[in-house]
mmCIF file of C-alpha atoms in Angstrom:
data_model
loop_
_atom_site.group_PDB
_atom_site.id
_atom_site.type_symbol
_atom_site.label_atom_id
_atom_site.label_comp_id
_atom_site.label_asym_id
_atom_site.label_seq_id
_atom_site.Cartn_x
_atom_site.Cartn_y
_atom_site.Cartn_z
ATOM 1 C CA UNK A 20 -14.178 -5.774 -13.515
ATOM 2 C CA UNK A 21 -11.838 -8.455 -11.689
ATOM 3 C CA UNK A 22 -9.692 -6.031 -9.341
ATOM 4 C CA UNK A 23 -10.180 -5.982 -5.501
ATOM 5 C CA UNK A 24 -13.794 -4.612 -4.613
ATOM 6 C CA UNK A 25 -14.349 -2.919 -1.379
ATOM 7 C CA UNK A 26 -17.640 -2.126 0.288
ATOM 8 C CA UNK A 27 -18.697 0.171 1.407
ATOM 9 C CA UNK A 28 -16.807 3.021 -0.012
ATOM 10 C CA UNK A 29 -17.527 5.514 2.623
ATOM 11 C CA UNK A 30 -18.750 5.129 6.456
ATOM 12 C CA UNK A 31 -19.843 7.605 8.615
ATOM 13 C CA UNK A 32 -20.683 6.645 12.473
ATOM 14 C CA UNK A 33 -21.006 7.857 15.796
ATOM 15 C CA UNK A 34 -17.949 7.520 18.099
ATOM 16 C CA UNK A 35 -19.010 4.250 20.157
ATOM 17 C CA UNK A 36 -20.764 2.432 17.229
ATOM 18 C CA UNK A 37 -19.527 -0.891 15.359
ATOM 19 C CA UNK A 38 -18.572 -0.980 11.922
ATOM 20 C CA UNK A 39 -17.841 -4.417 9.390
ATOM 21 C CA UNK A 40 -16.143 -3.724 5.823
ATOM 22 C CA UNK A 41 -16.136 -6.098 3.345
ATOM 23 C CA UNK A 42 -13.234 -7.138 0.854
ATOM 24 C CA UNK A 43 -13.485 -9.381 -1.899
ATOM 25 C CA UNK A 44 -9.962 -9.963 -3.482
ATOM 26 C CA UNK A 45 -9.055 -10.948 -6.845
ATOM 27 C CA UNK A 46 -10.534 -14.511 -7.953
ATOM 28 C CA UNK A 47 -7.577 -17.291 -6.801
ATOM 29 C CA UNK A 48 -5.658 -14.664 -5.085
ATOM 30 C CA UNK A 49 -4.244 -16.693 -2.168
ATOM 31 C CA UNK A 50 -2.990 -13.516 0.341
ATOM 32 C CA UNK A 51 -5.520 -11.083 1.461
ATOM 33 C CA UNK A 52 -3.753 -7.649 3.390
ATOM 34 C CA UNK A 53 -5.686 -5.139 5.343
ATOM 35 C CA UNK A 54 -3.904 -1.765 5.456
ATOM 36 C CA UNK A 55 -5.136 1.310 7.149
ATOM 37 C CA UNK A 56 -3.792 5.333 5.692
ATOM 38 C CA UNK A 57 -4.285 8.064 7.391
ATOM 39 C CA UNK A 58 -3.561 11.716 5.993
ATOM 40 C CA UNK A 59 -0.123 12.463 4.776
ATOM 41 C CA UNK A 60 1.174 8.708 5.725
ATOM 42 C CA UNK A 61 1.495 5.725 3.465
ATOM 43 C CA UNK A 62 -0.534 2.434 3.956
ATOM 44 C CA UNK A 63 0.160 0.862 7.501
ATOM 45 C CA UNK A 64 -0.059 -2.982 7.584
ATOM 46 C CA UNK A 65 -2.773 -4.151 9.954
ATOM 47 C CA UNK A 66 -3.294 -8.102 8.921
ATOM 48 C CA UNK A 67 -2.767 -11.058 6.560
ATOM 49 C CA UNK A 68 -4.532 -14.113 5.302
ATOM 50 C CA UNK A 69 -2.981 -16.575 3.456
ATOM 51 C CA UNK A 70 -6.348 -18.225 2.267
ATOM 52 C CA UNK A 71 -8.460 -18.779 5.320
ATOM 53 C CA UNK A 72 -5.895 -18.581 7.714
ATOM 54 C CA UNK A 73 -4.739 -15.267 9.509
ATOM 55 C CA UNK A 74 -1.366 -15.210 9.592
ATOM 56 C CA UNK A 75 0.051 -12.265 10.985
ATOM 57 C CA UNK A 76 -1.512 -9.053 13.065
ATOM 58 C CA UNK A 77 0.162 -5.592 13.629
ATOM 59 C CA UNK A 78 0.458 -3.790 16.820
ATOM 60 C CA UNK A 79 -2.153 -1.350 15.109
ATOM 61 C CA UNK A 80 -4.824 -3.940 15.436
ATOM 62 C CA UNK A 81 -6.429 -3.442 18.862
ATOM 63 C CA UNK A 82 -8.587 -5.986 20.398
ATOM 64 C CA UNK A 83 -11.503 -3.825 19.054
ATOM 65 C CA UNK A 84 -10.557 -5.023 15.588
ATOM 66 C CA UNK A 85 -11.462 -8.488 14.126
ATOM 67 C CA UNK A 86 -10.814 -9.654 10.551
ATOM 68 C CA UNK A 87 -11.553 -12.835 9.221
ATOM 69 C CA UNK A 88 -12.007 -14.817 5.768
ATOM 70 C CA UNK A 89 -14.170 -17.977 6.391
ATOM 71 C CA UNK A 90 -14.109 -19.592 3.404
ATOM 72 C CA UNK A 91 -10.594 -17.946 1.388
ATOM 73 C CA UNK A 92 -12.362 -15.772 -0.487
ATOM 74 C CA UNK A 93 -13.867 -12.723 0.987
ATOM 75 C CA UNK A 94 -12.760 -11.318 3.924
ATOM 76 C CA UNK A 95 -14.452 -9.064 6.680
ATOM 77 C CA UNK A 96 -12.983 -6.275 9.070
ATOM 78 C CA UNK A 97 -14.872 -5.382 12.319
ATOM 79 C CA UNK A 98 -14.321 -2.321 13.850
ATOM 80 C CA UNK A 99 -16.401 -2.500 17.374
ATOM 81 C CA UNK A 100 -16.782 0.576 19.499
ATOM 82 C CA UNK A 101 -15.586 2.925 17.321
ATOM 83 C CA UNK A 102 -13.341 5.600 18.112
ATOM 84 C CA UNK A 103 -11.906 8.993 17.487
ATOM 85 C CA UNK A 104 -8.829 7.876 15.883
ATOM 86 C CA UNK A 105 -10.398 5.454 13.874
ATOM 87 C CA UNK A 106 -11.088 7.029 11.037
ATOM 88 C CA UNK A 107 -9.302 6.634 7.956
ATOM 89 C CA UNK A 108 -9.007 5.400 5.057
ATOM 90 C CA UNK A 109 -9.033 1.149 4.896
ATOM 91 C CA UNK A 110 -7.424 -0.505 2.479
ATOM 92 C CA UNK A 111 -7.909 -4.187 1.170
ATOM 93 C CA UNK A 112 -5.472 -5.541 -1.164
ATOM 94 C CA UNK A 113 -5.025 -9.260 -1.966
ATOM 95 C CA UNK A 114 -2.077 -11.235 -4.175
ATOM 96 C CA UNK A 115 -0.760 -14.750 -5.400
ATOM 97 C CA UNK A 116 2.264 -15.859 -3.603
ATOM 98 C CA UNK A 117 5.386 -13.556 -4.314
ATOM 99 C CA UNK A 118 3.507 -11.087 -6.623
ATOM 100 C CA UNK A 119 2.794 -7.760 -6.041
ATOM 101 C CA UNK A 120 -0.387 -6.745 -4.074
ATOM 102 C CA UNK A 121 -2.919 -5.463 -5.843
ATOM 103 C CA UNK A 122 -5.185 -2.835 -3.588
ATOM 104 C CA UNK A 123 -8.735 -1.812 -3.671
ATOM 105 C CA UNK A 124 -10.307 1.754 -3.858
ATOM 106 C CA UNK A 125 -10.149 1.399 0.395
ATOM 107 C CA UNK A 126 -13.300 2.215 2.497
ATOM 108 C CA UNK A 127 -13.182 5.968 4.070
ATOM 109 C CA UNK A 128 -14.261 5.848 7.897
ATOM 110 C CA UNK A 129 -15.522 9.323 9.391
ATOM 111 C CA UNK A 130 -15.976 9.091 13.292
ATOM 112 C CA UNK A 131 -18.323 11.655 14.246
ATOM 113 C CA UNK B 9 11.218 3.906 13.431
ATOM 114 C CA UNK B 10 10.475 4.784 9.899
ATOM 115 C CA UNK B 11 11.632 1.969 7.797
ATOM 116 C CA UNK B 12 10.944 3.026 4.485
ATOM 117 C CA UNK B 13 11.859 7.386 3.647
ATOM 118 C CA UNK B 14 10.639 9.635 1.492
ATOM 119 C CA UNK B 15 12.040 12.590 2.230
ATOM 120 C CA UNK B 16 10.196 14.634 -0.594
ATOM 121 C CA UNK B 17 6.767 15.527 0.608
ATOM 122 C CA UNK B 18 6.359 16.860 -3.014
ATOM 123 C CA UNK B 19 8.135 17.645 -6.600
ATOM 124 C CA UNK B 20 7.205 19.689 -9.183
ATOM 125 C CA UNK B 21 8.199 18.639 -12.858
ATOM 126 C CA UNK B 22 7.969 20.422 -16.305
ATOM 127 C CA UNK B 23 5.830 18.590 -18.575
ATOM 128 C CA UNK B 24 8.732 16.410 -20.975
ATOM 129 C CA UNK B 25 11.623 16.689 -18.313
ATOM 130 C CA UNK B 26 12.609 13.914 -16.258
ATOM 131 C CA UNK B 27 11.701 13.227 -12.674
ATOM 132 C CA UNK B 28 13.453 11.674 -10.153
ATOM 133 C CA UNK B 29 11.097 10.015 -7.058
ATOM 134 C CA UNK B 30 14.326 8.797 -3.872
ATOM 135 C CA UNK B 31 13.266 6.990 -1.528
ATOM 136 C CA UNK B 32 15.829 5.323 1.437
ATOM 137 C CA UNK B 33 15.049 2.059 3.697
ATOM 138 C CA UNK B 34 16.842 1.198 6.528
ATOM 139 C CA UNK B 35 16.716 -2.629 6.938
ATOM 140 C CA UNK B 36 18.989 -5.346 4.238
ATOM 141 C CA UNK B 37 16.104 -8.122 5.395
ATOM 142 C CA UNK B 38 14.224 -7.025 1.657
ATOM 143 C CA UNK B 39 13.735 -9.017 -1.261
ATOM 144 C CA UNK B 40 11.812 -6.345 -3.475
ATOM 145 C CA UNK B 41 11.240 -3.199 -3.561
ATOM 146 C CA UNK B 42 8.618 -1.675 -5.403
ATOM 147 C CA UNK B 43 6.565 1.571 -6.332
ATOM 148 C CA UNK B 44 2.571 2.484 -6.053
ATOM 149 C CA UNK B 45 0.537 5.133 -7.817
ATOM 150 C CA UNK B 46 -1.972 6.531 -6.843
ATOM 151 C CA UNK B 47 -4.483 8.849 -7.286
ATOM 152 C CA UNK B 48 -6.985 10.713 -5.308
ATOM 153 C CA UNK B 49 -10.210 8.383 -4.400
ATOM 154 C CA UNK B 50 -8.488 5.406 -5.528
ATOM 155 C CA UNK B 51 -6.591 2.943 -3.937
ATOM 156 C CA UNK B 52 -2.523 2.730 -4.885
ATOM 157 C CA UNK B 53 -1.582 0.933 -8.158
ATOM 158 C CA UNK B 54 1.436 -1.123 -8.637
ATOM 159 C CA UNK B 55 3.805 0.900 -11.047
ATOM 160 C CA UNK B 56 7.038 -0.925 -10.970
ATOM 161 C CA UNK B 57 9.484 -3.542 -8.931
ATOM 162 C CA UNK B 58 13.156 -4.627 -9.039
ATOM 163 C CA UNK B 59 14.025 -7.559 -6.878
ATOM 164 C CA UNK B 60 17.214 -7.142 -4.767
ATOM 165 C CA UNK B 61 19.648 -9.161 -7.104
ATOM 166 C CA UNK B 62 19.364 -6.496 -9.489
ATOM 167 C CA UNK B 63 20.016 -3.031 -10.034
ATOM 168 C CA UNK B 64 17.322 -1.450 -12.526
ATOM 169 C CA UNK B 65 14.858 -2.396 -13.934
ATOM 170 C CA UNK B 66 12.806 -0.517 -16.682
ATOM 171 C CA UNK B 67 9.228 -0.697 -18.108
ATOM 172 C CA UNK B 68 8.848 1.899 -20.906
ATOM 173 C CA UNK B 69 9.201 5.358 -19.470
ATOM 174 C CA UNK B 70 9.610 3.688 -15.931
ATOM 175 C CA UNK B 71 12.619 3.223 -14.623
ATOM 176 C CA UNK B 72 14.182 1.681 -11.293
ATOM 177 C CA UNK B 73 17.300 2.086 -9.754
ATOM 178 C CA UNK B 74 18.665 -0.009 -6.497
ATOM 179 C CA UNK B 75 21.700 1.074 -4.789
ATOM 180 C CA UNK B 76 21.829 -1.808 -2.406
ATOM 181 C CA UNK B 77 25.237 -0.603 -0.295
ATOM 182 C CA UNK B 78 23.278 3.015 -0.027
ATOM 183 C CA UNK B 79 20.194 1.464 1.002
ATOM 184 C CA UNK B 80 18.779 3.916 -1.886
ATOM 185 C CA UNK B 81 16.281 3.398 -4.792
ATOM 186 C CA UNK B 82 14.744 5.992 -7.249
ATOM 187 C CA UNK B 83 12.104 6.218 -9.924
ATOM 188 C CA UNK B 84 12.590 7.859 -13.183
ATOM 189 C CA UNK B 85 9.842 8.888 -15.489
ATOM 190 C CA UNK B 86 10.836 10.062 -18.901
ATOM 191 C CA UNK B 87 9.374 11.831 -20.321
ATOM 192 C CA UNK B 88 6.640 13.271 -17.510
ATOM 193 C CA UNK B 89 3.413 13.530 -18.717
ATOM 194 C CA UNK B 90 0.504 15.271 -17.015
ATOM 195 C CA UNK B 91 -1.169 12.050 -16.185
ATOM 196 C CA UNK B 92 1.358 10.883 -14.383
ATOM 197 C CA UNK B 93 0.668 13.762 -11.303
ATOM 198 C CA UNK B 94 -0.431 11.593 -8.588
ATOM 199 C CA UNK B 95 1.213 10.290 -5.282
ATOM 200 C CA UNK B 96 3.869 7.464 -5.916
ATOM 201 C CA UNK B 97 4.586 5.493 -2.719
ATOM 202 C CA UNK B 98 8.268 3.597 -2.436
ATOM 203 C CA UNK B 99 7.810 0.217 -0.745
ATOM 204 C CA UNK B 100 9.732 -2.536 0.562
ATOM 205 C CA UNK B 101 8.779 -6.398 0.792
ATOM 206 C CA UNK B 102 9.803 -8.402 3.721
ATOM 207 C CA UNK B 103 11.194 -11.756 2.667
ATOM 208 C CA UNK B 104 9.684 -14.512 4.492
ATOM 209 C CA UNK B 105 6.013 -13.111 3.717
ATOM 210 C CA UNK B 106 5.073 -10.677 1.348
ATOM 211 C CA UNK B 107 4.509 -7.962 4.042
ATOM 212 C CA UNK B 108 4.789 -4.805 2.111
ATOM 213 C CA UNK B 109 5.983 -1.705 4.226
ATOM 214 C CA UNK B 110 5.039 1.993 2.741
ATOM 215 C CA UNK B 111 6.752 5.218 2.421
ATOM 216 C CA UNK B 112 5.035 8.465 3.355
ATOM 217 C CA UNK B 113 4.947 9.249 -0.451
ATOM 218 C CA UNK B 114 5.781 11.910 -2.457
ATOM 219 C CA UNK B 115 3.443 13.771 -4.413
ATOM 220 C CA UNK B 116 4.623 14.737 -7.906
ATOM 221 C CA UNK B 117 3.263 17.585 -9.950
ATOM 222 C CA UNK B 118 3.544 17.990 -13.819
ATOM 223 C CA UNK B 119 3.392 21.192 -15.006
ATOM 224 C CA UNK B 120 2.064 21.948 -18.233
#
């Protein structure tokens, strides 16, 4: 399978506690998006990477959130001291320049 | 300031008929608009796109419409089939960087 893997695909954790996803896109795909959903909205743009290089970060992304992709491949999402409104569903999609996104099955974060 | 409307929450479709997914944007700074699928537990699936110098575009029983002066697109699927029940997001791509901004979807029932 060469689509967008996400792990892990669920998360539960106590209110306070840090959390890192992981995304690996699809091979040679040089933009890598991190959306969040939450129930009865459509995916809400959080960050870019075009390769290594962050680009662009929403107002959504506190300073409790940290994403990076080291080498262009993979990238990584840090949620530290979880909250309430956290929890969601995180999404990981990744493209070629101009082309549509193509998105992962998303990690589901439950804040207890 | 929702950018991107969906103003269906939900449609239900006989089996064979047509339906008709609207969705309205607000902003003329879009190069391409597109469409996701997607279905419980998995993340959204690119369905269909039409870039901004057109007006329709069609891939078998997909088809696009783009009323740029209305700020209005729709999707037509004929003829509906039962797999194609799911939640179909309309969504807009910023220009200068891929940034892709969602709908609230609409979820779409075929009825049997």
């Amino acid at each position: 399978d060469t689509g967008v893997s996400q792990d892990p695909r669920h998360k539960i954790t106590k209110r306070g506690q840090n959390v890192t996803f992981r995304c690996d896109p699809i091979s040679e795909h040089n933009r890598l998006y991190w959306y969040r959903q939450t129930l009865g909205q459509g995916p809400e743009f959080l960050t870019y990477f075009q390769n290594e290089a962050q680009l662009e970060k929403s107002r959504l992304l506190s300073d409790r959130f940290s994403a990076e992709r080291p080498k262009g491949s993979f990238s990584t999402l840090e949620i530290q001291r979880t909250e309430q409104g956290d929890s969601a569903m995180y999404l990981c999609a990744s493209s070629p320049d101009g082309q549509p996104q193509h998105f992962g099955d998303g990690t589901r974060l439950s804040i207890l | 300031d929702q950018q991107v409307k969906q103003n269906s929450p939900s449609l239900s479709v006989q089996e064979g008929r047509i339906s008709i997914l609207n969705c309205d944007y607000t902003n003329s700074m879009f190069d391409y608009f597109l469409w996701y699928k997607k279905y419980p537990a998995e993340g959204p699936t690119f369905l269909i796109s039409i870039s901004s110098i057109k007006d329709k575009n069609e891939d078998g029983r997909f088809t696009v419409f783009l009323n740029k002066s209305a700020k209005h697109l729709s999707l037509h699927i004929v003829p509906s089939q039962p797999g194609d029940s799911a939640v179909y997001f309309c969504a807009v791509r910023r220009v200068w960087d891929d940034k892709i901004i969602f709908g609230k979807g609409t979820r779409l029932h075929i009825l049997p």
